[in-house]
Short mmCIF file of C-alpha atoms and ligand atoms in Angstrom, two decimals:
data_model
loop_
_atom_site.label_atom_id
_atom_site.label_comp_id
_atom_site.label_asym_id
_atom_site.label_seq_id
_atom_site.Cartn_x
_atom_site.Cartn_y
_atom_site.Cartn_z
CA UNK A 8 -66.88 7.39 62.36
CA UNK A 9 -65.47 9.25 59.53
CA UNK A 10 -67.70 9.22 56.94
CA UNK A 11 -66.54 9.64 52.97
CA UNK A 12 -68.42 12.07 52.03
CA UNK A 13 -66.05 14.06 49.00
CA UNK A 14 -66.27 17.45 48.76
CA UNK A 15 -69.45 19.13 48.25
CA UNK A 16 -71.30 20.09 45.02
CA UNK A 17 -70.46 23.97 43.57
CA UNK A 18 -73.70 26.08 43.47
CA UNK A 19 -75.74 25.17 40.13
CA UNK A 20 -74.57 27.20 36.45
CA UNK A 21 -76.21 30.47 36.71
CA UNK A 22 -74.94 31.58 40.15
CA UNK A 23 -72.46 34.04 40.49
CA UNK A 24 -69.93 34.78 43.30
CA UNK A 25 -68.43 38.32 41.62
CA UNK A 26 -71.36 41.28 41.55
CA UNK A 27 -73.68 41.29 38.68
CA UNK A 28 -71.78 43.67 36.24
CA UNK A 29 -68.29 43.23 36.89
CA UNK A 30 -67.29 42.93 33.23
CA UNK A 31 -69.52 45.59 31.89
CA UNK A 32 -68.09 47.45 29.33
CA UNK A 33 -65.30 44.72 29.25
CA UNK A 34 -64.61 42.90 25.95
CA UNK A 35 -63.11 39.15 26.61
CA UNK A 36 -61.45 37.19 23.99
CA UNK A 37 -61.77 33.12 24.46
CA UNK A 38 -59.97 30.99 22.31
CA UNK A 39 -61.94 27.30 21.89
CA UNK A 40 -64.57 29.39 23.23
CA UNK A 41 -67.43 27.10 21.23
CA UNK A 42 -66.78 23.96 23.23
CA UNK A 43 -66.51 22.34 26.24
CA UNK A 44 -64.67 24.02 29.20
CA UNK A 45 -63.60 27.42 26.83
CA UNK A 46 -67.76 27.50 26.43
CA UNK A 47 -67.84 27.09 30.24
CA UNK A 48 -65.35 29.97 31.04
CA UNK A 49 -66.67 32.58 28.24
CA UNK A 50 -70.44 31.95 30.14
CA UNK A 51 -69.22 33.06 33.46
CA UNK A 52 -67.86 36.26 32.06
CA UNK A 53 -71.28 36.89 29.68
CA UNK A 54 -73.58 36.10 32.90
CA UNK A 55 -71.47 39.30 34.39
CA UNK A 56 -71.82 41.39 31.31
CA UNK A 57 -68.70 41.14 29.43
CA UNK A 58 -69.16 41.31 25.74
CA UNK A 59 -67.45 38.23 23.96
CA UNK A 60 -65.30 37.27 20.92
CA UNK A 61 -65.32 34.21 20.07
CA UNK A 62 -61.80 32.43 18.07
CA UNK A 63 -61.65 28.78 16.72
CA UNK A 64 -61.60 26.98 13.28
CA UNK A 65 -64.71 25.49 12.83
CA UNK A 66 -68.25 27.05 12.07
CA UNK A 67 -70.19 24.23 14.13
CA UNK A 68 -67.75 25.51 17.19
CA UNK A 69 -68.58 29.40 16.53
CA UNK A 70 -72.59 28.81 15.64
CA UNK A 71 -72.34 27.09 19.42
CA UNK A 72 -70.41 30.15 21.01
CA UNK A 73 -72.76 32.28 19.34
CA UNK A 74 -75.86 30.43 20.64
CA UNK A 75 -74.54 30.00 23.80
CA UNK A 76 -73.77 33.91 25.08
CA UNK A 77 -76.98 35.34 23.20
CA UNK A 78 -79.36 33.24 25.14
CA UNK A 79 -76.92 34.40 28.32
CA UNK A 80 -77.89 38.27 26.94
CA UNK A 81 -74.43 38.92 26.09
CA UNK A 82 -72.89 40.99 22.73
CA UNK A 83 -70.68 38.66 20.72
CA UNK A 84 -68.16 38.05 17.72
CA UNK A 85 -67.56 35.17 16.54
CA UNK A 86 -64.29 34.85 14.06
CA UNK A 87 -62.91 31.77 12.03
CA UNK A 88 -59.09 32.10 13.30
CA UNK A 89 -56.71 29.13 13.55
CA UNK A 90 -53.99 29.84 16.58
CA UNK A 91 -51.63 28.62 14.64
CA UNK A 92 -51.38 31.32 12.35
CA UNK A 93 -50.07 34.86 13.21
CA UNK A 94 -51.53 36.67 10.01
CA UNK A 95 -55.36 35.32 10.92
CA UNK A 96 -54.48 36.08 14.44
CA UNK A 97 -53.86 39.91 13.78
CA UNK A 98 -57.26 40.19 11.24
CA UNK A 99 -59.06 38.88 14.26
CA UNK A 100 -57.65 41.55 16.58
CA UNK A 101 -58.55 44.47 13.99
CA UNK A 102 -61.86 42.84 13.74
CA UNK A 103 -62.46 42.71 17.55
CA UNK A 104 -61.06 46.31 17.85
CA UNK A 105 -62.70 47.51 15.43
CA UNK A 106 -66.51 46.41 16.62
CA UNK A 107 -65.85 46.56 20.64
CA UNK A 108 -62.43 48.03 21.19
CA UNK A 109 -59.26 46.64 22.71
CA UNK A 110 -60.13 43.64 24.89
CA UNK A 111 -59.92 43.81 28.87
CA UNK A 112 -59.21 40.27 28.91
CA UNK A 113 -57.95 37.22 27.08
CA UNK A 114 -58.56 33.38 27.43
CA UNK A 115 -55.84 31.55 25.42
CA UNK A 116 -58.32 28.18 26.74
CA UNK A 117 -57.29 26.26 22.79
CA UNK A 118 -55.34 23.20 22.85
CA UNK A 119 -54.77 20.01 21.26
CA UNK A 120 -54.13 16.26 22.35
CA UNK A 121 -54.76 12.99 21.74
CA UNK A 122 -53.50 10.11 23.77
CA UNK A 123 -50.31 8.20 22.56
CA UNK A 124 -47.12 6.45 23.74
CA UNK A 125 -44.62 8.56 22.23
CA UNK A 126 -42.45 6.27 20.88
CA UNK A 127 -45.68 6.18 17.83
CA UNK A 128 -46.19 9.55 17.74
CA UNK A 129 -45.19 11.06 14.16
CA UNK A 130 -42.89 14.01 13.61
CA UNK A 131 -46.20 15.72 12.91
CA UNK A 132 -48.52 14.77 15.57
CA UNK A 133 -46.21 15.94 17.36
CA UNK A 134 -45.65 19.11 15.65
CA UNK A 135 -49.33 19.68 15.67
CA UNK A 136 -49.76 19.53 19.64
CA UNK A 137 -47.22 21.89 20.10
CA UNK A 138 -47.82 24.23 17.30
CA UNK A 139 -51.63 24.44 18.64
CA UNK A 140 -51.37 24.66 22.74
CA UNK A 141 -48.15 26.23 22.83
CA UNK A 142 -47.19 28.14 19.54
CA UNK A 143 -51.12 28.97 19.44
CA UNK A 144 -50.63 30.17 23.10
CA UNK A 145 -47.71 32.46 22.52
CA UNK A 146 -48.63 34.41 19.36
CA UNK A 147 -52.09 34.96 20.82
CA UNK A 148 -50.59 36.49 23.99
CA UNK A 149 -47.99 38.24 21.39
CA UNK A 150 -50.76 39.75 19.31
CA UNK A 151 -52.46 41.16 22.56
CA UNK A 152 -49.53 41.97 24.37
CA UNK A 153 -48.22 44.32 21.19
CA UNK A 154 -51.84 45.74 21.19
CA UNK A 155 -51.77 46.89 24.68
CA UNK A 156 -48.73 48.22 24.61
CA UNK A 157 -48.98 50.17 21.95
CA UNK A 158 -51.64 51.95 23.26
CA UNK A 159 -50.95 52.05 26.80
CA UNK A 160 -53.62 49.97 28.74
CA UNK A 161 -53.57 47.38 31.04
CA UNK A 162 -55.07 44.19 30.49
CA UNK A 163 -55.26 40.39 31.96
CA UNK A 164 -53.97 37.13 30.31
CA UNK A 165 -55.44 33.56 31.04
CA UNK A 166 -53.55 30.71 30.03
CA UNK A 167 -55.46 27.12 30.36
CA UNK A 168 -52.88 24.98 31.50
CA UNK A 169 -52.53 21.25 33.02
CA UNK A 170 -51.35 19.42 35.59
CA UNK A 171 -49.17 17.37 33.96
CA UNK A 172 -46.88 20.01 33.55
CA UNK A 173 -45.17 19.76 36.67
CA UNK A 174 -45.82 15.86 37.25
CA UNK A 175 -44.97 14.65 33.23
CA UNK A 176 -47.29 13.13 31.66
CA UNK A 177 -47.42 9.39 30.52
CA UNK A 178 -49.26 8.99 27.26
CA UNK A 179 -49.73 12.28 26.57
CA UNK A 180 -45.88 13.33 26.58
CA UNK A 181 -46.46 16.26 23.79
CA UNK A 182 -49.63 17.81 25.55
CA UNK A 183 -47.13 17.61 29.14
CA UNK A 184 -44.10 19.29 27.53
CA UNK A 185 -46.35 21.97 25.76
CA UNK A 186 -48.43 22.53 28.82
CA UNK A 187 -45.25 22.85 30.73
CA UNK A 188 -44.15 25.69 28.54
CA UNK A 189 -47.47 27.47 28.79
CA UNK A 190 -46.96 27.71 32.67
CA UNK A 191 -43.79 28.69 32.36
CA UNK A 192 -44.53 31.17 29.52
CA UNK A 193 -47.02 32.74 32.00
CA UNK A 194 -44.13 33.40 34.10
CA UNK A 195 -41.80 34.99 31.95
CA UNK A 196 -44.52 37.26 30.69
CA UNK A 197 -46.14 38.20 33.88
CA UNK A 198 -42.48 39.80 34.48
CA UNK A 199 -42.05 41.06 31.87
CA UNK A 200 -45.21 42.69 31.13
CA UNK A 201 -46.26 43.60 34.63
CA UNK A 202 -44.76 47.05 34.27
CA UNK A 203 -47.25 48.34 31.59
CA UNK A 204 -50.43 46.91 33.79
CA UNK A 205 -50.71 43.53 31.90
CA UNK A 206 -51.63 40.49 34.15
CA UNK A 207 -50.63 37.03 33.01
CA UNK A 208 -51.90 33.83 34.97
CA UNK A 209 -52.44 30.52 34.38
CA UNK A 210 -55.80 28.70 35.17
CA UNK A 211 -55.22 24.25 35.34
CA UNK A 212 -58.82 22.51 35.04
CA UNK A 213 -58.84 18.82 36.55
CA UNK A 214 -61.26 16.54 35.39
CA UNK A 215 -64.25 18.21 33.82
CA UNK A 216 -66.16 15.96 31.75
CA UNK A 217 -68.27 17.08 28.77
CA UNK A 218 -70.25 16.15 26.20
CA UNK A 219 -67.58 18.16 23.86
CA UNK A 220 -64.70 16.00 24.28
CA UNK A 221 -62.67 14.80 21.48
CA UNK A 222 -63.43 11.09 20.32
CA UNK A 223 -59.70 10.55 21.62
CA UNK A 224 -60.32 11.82 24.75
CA UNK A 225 -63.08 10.50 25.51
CA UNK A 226 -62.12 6.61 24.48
CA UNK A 227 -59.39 6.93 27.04
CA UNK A 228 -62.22 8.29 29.99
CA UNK A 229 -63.68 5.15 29.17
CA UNK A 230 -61.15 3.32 30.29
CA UNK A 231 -61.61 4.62 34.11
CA UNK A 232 -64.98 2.98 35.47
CA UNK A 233 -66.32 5.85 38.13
CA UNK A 234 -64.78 8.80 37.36
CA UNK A 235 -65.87 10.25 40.58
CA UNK A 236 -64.25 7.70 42.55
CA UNK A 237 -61.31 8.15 41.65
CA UNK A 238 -60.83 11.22 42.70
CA UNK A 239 -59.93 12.65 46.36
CA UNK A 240 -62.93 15.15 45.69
CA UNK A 241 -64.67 11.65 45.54
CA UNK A 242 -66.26 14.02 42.33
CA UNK A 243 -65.41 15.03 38.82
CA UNK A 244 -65.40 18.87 38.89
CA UNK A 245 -68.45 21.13 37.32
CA UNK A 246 -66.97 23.21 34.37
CA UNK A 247 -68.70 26.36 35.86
CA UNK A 248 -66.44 26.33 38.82
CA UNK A 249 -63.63 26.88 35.83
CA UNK A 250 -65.52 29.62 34.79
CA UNK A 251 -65.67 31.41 38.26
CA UNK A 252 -62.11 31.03 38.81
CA UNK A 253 -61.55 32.75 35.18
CA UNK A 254 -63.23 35.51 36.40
CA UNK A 255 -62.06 35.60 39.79
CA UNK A 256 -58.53 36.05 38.23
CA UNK A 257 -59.48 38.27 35.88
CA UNK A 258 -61.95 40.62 37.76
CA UNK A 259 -60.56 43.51 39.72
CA UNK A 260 -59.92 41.94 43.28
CA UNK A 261 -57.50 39.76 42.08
CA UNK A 262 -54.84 42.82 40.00
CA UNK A 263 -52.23 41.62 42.79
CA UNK A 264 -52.53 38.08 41.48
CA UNK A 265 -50.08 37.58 38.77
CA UNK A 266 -47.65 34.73 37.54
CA UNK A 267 -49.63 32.39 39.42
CA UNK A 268 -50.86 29.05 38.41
CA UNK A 269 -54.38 28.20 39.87
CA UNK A 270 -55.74 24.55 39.54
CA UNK A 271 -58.94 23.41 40.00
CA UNK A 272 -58.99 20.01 40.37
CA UNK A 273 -59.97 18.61 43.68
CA UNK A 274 -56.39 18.50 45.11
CA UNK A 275 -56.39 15.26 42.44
CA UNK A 276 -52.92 16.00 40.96
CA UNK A 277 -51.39 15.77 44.31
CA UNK A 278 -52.40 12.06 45.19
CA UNK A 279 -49.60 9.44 45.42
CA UNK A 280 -50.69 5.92 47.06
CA UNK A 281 -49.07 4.70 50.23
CA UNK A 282 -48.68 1.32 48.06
CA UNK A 283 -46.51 1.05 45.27
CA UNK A 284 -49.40 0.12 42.59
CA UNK A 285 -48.39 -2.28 39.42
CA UNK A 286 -46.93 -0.38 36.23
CA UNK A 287 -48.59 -1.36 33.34
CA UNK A 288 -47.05 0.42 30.48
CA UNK A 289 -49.08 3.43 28.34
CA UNK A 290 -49.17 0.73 25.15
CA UNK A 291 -50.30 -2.18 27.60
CA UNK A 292 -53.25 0.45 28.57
CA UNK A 293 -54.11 1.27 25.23
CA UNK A 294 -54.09 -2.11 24.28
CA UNK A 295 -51.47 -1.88 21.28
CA UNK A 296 -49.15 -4.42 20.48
CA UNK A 297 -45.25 -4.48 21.84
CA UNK A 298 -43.46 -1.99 19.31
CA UNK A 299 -42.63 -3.15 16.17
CA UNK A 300 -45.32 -5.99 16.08
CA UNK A 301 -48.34 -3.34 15.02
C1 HXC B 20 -51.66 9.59 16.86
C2 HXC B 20 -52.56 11.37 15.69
C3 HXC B 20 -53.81 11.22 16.33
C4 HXC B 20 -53.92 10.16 17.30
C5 HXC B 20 -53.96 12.87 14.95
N1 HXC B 20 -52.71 12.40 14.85
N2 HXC B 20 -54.65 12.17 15.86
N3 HXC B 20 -51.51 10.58 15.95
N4 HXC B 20 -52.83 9.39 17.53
N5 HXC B 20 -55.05 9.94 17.94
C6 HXC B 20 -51.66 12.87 13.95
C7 HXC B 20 -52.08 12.78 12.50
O1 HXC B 20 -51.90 11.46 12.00
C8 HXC B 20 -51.13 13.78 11.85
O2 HXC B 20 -49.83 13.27 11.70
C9 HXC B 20 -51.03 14.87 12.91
O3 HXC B 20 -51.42 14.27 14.15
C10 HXC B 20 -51.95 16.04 12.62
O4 HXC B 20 -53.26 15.53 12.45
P1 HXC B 20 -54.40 16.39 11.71
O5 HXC B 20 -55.68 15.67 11.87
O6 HXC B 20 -53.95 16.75 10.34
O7 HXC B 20 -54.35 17.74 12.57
P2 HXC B 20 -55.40 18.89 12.76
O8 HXC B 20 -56.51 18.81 11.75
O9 HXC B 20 -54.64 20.13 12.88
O10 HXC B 20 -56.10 18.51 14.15
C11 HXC B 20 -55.40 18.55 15.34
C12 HXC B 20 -55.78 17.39 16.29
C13 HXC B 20 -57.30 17.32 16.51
C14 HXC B 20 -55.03 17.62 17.58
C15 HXC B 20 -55.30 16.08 15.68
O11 HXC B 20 -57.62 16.29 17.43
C16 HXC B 20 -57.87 18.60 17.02
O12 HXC B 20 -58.20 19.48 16.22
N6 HXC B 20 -57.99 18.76 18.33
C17 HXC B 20 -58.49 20.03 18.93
C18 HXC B 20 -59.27 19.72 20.15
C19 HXC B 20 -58.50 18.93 21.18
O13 HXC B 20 -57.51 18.27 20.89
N7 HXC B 20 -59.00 18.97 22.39
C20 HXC B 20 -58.38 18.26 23.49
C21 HXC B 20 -58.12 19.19 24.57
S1 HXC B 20 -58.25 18.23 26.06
P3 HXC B 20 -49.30 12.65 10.28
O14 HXC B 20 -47.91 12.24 10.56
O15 HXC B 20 -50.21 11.50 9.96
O16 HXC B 20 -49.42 13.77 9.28
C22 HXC B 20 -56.85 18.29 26.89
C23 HXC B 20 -56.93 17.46 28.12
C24 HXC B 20 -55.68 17.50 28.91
O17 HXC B 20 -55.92 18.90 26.52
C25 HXC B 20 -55.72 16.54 30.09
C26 HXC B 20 -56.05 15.11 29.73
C27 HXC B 20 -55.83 14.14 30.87
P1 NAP B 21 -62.14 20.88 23.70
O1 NAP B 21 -63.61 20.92 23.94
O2 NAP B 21 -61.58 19.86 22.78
O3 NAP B 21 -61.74 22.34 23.21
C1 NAP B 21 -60.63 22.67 22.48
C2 NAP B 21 -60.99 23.92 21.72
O4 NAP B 21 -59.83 24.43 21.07
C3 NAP B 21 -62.05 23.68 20.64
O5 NAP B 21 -63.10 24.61 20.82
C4 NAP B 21 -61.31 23.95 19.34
O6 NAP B 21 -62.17 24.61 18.41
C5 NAP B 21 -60.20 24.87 19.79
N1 NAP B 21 -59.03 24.77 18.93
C6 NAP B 21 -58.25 23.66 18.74
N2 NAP B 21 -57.28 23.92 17.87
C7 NAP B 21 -57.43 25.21 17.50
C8 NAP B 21 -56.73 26.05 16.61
N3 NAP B 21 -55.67 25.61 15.93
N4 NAP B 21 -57.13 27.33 16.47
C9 NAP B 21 -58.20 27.79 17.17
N5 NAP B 21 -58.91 27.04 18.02
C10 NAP B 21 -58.53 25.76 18.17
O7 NAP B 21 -61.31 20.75 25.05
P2 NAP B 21 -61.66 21.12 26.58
O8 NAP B 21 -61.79 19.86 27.31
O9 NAP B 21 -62.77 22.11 26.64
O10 NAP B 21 -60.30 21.78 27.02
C11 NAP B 21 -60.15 23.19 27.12
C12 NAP B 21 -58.81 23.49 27.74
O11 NAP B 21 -58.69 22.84 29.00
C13 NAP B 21 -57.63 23.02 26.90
O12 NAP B 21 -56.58 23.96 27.02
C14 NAP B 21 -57.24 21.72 27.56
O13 NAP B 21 -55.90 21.37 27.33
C15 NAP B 21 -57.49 22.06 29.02
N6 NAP B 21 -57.68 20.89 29.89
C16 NAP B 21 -58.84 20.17 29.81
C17 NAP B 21 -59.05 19.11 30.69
C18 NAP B 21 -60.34 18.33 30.67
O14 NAP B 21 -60.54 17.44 31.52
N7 NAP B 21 -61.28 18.59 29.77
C19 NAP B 21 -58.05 18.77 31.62
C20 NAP B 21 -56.88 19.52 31.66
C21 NAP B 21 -56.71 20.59 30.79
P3 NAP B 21 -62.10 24.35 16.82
O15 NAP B 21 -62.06 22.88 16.64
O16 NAP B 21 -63.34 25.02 16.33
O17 NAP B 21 -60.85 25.04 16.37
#
């Protein structure tokens, strides 16, 4: 009889696959690095002794971050920065530089999205999505990239991605398109910049629930009754087996890796049903009124 049994759990947070020690001496930037899965990621790299900085906008984010690595042991900065912005961007650089050094690594892990059909999305909600998970994105990796070029060392670049950016992504059509752009921004740049020793990947999460989530985000979770059911994995995933990935890709056995999009997500994005299931259209899910009658 074949059982369903999904696949099995990751070892609990705290273990480590990489040797104790693999970041020493290693500075890692982490944008979003307060919440959620960006909390998750920057943990795996403190629990191998990277020191951390620590960018987002909002002090109850960066008072986490902070709390979070110094009970893991590790040394970090915290700095108000909004992605957004190319001028509070650079201070945070000079600030990072000028307390730990150029960073070894960077974790452009901020994004923003909310679930919408598009046809009510505003010029700037819109705007915003974009702006924050792909403009954010690019003049983070522009900042660093300039940095490390200028002075001649080699580096690694982590992009958080999504699946949706190869399948589309119904009801979250700006998140998709800017997604999309991030993995194909890793591309261009991991040409581009693999001459002068920089490394750029991207790094997809699948469904990793956590107490962070946005209000948005998590009134459309609600929606799906056992999250772990519905997924090939027949589980969610653990954010710490983000984090390991992070700093498998980063960490020095995988410098060959680059230009590569990883996702960890239980092979979930890949499911199609033999069936043809109903369509019920994004404003039918969210329970809005036909257009125009709102
Ligand atoms: C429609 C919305 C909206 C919503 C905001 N807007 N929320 N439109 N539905 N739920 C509109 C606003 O009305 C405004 O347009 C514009 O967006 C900007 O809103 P602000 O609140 O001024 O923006 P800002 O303060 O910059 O905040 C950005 C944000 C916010 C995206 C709206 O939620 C945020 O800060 N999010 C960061 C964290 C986050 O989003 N995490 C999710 C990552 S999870 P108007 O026209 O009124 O001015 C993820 C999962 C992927 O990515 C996979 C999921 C399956
Ligand atoms: P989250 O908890 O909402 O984290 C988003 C982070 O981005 C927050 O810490 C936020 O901090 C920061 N941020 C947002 N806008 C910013 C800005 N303009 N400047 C600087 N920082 C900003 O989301 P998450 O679930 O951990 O998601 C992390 C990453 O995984 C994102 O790239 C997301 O798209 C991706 N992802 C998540 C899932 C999932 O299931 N959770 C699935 C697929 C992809 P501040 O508010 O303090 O700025």
């Amino acid at each position: 009889m074949s059982e369903i049994i999904g696949l099995p759990q990751p070892p609990a947070v705290g273990a480590t696959a990489l040797a104790s020690g693999t970041f020493e001496g290693v500075t890692v930037v982490v944008t979003g690095g307060g919440t959620g899965l960006g909390k998750a990621i920057a943990s795996e790299f403190a629990r191998l002794g990277a020191r951390l900085a620590i960018l987002s906008r909002k002090a109850e984010h960066l008072d986490a971050a902070e709390a979070a690595m110094t009970e893991i042991g590790a040394e970090v900065l915290c700095i108000a920065c909004d992605i957004r912005e190319a001028d509070s961007i650079a201070a945070a650089f000079d600030q990072i530089e000028e307390r730990f050094g150029l960073p070894g690594v960077l974790v452009n892990n901020a994004a923003a999205n909310f679930p919408s059909p598009t046809e009510d999305l505003s010029p700037n909600a819109w705007r915003t999505v974009v702006d924050i998970t792909l403009n954010g994105t690019f003049l983070m990796c522009r900042e660093y990239g300039q940095r490390l070029l200028s002075a001649g060392v080699a580096g690694s670049i982590i992009n958080i991605g999504a699946t949706y950016a190869w399948t589309g992504g119904p009801g979250f059509a700006h998140s998709a398109a800017a997604k999309a752009a991030v993995k194909n921004l890793t591309e261009s740049l991991a040409v581009e910049w693999g001459p002068y020793g920089i490394q750029v990947n991207c790094l997809v999460p699948g469904l990793m629930p956590h107490e962070d989530m946005t209000a948005d985000i998590q009134g459309n979770l609600k929606n799906t009754n056992d999250k772990d059911l519905c997924q090939p994995a027949m589980r969610v995933g653990q954010r710490q087996e983000l984090g390991w990935a992070a700093t498998f890709l980063a960490s020095p056995y995988a410098r060959f890796i680059s230009g590569h999009t990883l996702v960890v997500d239980g092979a979930n994005w890949q499911r199609r049903s033999l069936t043809n299931p109903e369509v019920i259209p994004i404003r039918v899910q969210m329970g809005r009124p036909p257009f125009g009658e709102d």
